[in-house]
Coordinates of C-alpha atoms and ligand atoms in Angstrom, one line a residue:
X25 CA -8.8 15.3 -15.5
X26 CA -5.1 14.6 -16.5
X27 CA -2.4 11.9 -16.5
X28 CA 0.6 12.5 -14.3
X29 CA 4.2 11.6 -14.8
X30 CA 6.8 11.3 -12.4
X31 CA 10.3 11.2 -14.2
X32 CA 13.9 10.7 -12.5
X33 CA 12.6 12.4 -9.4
X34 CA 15.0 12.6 -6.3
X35 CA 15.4 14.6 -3.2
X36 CA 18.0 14.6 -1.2
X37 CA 19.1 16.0 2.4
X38 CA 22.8 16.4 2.8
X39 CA 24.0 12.5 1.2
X40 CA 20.7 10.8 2.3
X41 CA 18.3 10.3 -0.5
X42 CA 14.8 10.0 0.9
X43 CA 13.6 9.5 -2.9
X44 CA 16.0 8.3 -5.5
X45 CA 15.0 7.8 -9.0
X46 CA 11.7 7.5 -9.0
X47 CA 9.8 7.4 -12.5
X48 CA 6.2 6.7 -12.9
X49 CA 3.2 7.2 -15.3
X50 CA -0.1 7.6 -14.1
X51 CA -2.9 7.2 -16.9
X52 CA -6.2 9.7 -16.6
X53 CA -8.4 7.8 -13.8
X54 CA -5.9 5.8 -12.6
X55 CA -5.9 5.0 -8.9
X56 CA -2.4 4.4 -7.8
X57 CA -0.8 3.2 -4.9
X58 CA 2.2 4.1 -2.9
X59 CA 3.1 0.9 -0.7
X60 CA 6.2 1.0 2.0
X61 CA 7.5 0.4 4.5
X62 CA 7.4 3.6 7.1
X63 CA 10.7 5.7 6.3
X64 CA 10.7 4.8 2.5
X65 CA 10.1 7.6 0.9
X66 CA 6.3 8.2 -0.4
X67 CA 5.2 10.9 1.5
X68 CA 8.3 13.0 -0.2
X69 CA 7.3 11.7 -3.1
X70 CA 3.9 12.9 -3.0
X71 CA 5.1 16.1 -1.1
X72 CA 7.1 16.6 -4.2
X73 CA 4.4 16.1 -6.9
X74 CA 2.4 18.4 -4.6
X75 CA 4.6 21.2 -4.6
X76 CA 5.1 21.2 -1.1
X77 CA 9.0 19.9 -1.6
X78 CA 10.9 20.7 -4.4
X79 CA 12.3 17.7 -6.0
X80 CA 16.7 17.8 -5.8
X81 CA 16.3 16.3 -9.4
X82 CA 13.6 15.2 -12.1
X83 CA 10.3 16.3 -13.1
X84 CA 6.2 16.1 -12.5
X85 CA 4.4 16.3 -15.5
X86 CA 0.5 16.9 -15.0
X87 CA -1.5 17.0 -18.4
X88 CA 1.4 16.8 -20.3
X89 CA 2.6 20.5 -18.8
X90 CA 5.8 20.7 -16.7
X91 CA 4.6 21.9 -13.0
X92 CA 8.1 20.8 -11.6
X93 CA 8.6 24.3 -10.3
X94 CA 5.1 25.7 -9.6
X95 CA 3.6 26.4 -6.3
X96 CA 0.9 24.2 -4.9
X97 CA -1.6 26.4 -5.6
X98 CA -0.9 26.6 -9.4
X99 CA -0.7 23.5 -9.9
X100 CA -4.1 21.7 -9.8
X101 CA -3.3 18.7 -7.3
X102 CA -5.7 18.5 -4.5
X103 CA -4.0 17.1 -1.0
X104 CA -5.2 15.2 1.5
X105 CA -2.5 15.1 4.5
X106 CA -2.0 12.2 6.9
X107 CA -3.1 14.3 10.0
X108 CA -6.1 16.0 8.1
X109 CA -4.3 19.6 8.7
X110 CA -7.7 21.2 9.5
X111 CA -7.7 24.8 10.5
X112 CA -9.1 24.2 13.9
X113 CA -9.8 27.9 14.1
X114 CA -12.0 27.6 11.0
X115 CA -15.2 26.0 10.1
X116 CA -16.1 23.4 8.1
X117 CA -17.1 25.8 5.5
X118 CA -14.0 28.0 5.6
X119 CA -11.9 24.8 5.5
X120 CA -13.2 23.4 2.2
X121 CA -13.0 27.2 0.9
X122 CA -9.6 27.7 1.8
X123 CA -8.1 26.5 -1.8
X124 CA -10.7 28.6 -3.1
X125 CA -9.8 31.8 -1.9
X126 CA -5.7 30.5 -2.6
X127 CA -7.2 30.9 -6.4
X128 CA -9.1 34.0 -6.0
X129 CA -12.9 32.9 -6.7
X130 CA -15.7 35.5 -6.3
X131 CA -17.4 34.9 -3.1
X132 CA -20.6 33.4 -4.9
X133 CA -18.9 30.7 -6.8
X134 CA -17.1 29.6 -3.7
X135 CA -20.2 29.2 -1.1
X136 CA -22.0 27.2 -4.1
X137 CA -18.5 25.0 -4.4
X138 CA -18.4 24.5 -1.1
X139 CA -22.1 23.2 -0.7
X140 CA -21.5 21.3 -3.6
X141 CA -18.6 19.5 -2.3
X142 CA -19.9 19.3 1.1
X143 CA -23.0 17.2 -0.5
X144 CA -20.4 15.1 -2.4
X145 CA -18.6 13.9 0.8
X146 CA -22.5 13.6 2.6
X147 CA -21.9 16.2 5.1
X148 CA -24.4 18.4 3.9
X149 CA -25.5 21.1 6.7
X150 CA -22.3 20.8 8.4
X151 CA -20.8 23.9 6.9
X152 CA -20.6 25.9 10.4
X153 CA -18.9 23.5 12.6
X154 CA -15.1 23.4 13.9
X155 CA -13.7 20.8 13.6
X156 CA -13.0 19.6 16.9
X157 CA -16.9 19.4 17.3
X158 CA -16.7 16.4 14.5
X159 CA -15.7 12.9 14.5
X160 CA -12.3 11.9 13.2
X161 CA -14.6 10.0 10.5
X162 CA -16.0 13.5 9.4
X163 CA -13.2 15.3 10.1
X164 CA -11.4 13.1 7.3
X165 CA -14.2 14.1 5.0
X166 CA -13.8 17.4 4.9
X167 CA -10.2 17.0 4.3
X168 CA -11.4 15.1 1.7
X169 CA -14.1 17.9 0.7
X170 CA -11.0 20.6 1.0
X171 CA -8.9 18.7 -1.5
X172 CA -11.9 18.5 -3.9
X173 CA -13.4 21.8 -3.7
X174 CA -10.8 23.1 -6.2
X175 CA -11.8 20.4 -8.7
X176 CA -8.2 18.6 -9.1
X177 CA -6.6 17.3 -12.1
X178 CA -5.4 15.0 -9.5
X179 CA -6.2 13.8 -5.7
X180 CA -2.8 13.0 -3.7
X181 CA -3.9 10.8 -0.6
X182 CA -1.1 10.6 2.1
X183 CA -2.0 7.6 5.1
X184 CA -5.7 9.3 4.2
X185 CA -7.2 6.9 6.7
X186 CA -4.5 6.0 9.7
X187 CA -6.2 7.8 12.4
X188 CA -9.5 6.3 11.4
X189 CA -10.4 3.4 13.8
X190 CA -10.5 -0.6 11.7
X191 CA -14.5 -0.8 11.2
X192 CA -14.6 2.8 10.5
X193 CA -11.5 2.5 8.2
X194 CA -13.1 -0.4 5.8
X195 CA -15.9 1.7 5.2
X196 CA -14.5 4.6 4.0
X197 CA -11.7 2.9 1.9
X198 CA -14.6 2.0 -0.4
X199 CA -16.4 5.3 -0.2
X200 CA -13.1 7.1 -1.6
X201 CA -12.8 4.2 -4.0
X202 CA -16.5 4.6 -5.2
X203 CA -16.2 8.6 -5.2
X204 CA -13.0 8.3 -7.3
X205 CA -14.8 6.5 -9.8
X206 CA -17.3 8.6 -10.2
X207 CA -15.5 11.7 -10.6
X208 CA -13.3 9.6 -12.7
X209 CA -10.1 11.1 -10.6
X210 CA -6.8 10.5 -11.4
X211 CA -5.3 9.5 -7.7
X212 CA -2.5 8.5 -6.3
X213 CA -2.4 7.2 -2.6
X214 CA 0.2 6.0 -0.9
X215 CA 0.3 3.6 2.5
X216 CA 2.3 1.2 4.4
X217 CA -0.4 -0.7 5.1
X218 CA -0.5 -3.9 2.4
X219 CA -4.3 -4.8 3.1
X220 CA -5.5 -1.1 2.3
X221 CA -3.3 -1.1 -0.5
X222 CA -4.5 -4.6 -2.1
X223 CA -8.2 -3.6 -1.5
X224 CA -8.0 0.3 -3.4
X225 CA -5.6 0.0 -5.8
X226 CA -6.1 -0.1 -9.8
X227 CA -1.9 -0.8 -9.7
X228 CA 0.6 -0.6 -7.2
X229 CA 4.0 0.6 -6.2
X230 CA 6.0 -0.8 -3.8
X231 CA 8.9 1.6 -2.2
X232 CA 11.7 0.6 0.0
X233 CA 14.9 2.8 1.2
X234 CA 13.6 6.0 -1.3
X235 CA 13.4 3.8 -4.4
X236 CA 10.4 1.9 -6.3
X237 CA 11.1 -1.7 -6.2
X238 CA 8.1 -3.1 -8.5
X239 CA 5.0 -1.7 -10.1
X240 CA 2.3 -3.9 -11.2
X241 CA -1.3 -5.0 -10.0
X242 CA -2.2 -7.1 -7.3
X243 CA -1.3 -10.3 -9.1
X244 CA 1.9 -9.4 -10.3
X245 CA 3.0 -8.5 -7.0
X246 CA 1.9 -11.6 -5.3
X247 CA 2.6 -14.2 -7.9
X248 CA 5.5 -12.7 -9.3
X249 CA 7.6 -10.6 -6.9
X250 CA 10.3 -8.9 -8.4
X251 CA 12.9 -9.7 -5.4
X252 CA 12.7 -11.0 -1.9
X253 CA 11.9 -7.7 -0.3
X254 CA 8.4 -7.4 -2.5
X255 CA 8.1 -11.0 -1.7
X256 CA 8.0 -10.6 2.3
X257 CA 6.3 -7.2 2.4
X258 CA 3.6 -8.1 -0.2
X259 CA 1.6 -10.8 1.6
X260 CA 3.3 -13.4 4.0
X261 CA 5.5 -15.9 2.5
X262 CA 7.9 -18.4 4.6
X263 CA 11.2 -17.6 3.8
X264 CA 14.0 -20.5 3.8
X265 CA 17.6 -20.1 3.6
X266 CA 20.2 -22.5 1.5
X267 CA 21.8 -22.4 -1.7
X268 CA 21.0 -23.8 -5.5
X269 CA 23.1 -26.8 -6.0
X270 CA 22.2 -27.3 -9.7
X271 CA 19.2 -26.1 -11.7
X272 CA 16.3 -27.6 -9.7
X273 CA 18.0 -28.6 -6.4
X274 CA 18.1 -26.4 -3.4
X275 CA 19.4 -27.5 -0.6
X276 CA 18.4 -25.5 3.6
X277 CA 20.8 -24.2 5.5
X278 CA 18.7 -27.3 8.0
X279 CA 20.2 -29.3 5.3
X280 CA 16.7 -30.6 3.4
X281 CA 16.9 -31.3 0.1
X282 CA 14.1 -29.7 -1.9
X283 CA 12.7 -29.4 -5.6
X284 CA 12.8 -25.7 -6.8
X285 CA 12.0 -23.9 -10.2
X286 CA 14.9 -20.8 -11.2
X287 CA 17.7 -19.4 -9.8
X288 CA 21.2 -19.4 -10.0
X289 CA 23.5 -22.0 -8.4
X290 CA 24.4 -20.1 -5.2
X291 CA 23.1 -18.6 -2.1
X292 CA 19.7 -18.0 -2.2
X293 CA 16.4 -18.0 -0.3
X294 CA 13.5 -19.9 -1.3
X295 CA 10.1 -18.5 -0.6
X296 CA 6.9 -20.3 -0.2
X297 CA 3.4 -18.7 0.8
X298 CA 1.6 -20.4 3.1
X299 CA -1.7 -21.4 1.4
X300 CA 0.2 -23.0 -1.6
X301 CA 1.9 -25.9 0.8
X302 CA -0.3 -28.9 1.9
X303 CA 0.2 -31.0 5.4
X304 CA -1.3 -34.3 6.0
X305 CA -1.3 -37.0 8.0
X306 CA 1.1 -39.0 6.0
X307 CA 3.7 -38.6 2.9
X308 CA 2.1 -36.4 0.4
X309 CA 2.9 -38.0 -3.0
X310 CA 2.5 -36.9 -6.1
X311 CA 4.1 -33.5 -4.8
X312 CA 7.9 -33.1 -5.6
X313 CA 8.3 -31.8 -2.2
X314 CA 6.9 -33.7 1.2
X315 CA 8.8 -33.3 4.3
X316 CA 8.3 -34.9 7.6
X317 CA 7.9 -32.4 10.9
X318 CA 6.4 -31.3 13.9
X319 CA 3.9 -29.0 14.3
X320 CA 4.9 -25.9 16.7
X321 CA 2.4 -23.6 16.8
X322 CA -1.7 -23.4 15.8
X323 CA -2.7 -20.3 15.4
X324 CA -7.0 -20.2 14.6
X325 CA -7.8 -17.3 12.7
X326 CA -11.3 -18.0 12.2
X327 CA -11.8 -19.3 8.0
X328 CA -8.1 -20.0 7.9
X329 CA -5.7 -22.1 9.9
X330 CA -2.1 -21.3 10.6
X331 CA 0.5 -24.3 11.3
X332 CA 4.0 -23.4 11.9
X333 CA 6.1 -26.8 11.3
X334 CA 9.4 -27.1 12.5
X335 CA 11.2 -29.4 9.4
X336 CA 14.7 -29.0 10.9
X337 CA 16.8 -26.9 13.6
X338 CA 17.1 -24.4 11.2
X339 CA 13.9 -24.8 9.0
X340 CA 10.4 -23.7 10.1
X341 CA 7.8 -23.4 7.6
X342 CA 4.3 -22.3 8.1
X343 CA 1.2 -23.6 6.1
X344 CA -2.0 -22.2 6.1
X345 CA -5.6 -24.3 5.6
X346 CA -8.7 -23.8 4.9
X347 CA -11.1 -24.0 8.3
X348 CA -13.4 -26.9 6.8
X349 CA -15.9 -29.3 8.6
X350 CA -14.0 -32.9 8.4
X351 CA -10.8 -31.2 7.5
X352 CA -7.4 -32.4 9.1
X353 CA -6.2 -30.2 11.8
X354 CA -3.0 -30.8 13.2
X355 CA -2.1 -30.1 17.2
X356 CA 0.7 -28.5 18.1
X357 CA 3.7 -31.2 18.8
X358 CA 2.2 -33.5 16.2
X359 CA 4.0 -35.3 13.9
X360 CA 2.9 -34.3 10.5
X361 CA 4.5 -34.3 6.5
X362 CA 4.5 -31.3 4.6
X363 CA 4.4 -30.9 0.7
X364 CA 4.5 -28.4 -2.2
X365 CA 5.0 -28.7 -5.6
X366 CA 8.3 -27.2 -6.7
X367 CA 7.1 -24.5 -9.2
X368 CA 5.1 -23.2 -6.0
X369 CA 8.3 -21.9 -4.4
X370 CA 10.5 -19.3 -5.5
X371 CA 14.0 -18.7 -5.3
X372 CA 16.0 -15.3 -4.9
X373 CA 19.4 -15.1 -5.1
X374 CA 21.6 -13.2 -2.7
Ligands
LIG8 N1 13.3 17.5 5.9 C1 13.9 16.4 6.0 N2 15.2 16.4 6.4 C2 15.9 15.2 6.5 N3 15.4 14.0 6.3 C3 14.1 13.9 5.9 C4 13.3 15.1 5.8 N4 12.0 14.7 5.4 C5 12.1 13.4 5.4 N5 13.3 12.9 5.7 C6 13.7 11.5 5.7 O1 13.4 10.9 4.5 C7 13.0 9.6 4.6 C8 11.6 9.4 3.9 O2 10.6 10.1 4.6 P1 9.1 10.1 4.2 O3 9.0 10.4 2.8 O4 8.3 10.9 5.2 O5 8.8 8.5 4.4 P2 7.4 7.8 4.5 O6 6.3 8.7 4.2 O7 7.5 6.6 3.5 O8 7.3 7.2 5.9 C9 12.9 9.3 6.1 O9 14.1 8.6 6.4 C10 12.9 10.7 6.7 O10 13.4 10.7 8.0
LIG9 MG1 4.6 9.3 5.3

């Protein structure tokens, strides 16, 4: 087990940075999350703490040692790759044995690891299939099993369930979540899919254009974004567009005037998730905002309600309700008033 730091690491091709800058600490056990937008930059990253790509600047610091400059197998990171990279030529047993033999174990040490690790990930038995006569479920267990075999300070995930199918893909987000714990695995994961992310994730990092824009946990992200990118990729938010007339006065580019908390005086963009605005029948008072409009679009998602309101030509706002029995649900071309408290908004400046 070991802690893993990530400091001032870059690579570059030619003048396009894929990863600029990036510094991180990772405590002992820590589960850590990658989160980005395709493109961004975190499978170089982990590439790079790997040992797979060698970092244009920085270092990677496992257990307090330097292993910037190692090869993957000296340093004790255990991989799992977005495509599984199975040898299809190769069983199941010789697959999970294959960082074994990379580190020169006797023969009798690795068949016991392997059945050990083979029990771990429940596959137990399955030592002398290939893997094409598995399912993609399996097959990502022994992936899994392969990059645990060598008993790593630290298990890099990269997309470790995209080519699972959704049902499938719930399930096993917990078992590597539960598995993790129990080995007490320092892990670092990384995604570009939010909901997978929120669900594993001791903390997260979000990623955009090679460079980390915020780390924090779930919370932090979603109730205080760092800037408007976190804000829209981090949950859904409605964003609107105007400018800060004074210190609590915004005012759309629709032209509404509206209550807000922060910012500068300037151009800005106030963002408002959708479960924290109300609608209603009438005028919502008591709420510093409340906004006549017409509803646009329903969409039903089964417990929650979507309602897209159209408050001006330029200002469309969706709120989203709780599917209760007596509850008020608008229909689309309805007249209806929408309202928020101001500190429920936020406001980034451009
Ligand atoms: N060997 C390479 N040569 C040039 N550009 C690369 C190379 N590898 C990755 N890139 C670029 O670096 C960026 C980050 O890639 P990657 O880390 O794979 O992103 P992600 O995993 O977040 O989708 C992308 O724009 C990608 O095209
Ligand atoms: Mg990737």
């Amino acid at each position: 087990m070991a802690d893993l730091a990530l400091n001032g690491l870059s690579k570059h091709y030619g003048d396009f940075y894929a990863v600029r800058d990036v510094s991180l600490a990772i405590a002992d056990g820590e589960f850590l999350v990658l989160l980005g937008p395709s493109g961004c930059g975190k499978t170089t990253t982990l590439r790079m703490v790997a040992g797979f790509i060698e970092p244009s600047a920085g270092e990677v610091r496992l257990g307090g040692q330097d292993v910037t400059l190692l090869p993957p197998w000296k340093r004790n990171a255990g991989m799992v790759f977005q495509s599984y990279a199975l040898f299809p030529h190769m069983t199941v047993a010789q697959n999970v044995a294959f960082g074994l033999e990379m580190r020169k174990l006797g023969r009798v040490d690795i068949d016991q690891r392997v059945e050990e690790t083979l029990a771990l990930v429940r596959l137990d038995g399955f030592g002398g299939r290939l893997p094409r006569q598995l399912s993609g479920g399996q097959q990502q267990r022994v992936a899994l099993a392969r990059a645990l075999a060598i008993r790593p300070d630290v298990l890099l995930l990269d997309e470790p369930l995209s080519n699972l199918d959704a049902k499938l893909r719930q399930e096993v987000r917990i078992e590597i979540r539960e598995l993790q714990r129990q080995l007490g695995l320092t892990t670092v994961m990384v995604t570009h899919d939010q909901e997978e992310a929120l669900t594993m994730a001791d903390r997260l990092v979000v990623m955009n254009e090679g460079a980390v824009r915020q780390v924090g946990t779930q919370r932090d992200l979603y109730e205080r974004p760092a800037d408007r990118f976190v804000a829209g990729f981090v949950g859904r938010t409605t964003f609107l567009g105007g400018t800060v007339k004074a210190p609590g006065r915004f005012r759309s580019d629709g032209g509404l005037a509206l209550a807000c908390t922060g910012g500068r005086p300037g151009r800005a963009v106030l963002s408002l998730r959708p479960e924290r605005a109300m609608v209603g029948r009438a005028a919502l008072s008591g709420l510093d905002n409340s906004l006549p409009g017409t509803v646009e679009f329903v969409s039903y998602l089964g417990a929650l309600i979507d309602i897209h309101v159209r408050l001006s030509p330029k200002d469309r706002l969706v709120v989203q309700i709780a599917n209760r029995d007596g509850g008020f649900t608008p229909e689309v071309g309805q007249p209806v008033h929408v309202g928020w408290p101001a500190s429920a908004g936020q406001i980034f400046n451009e």
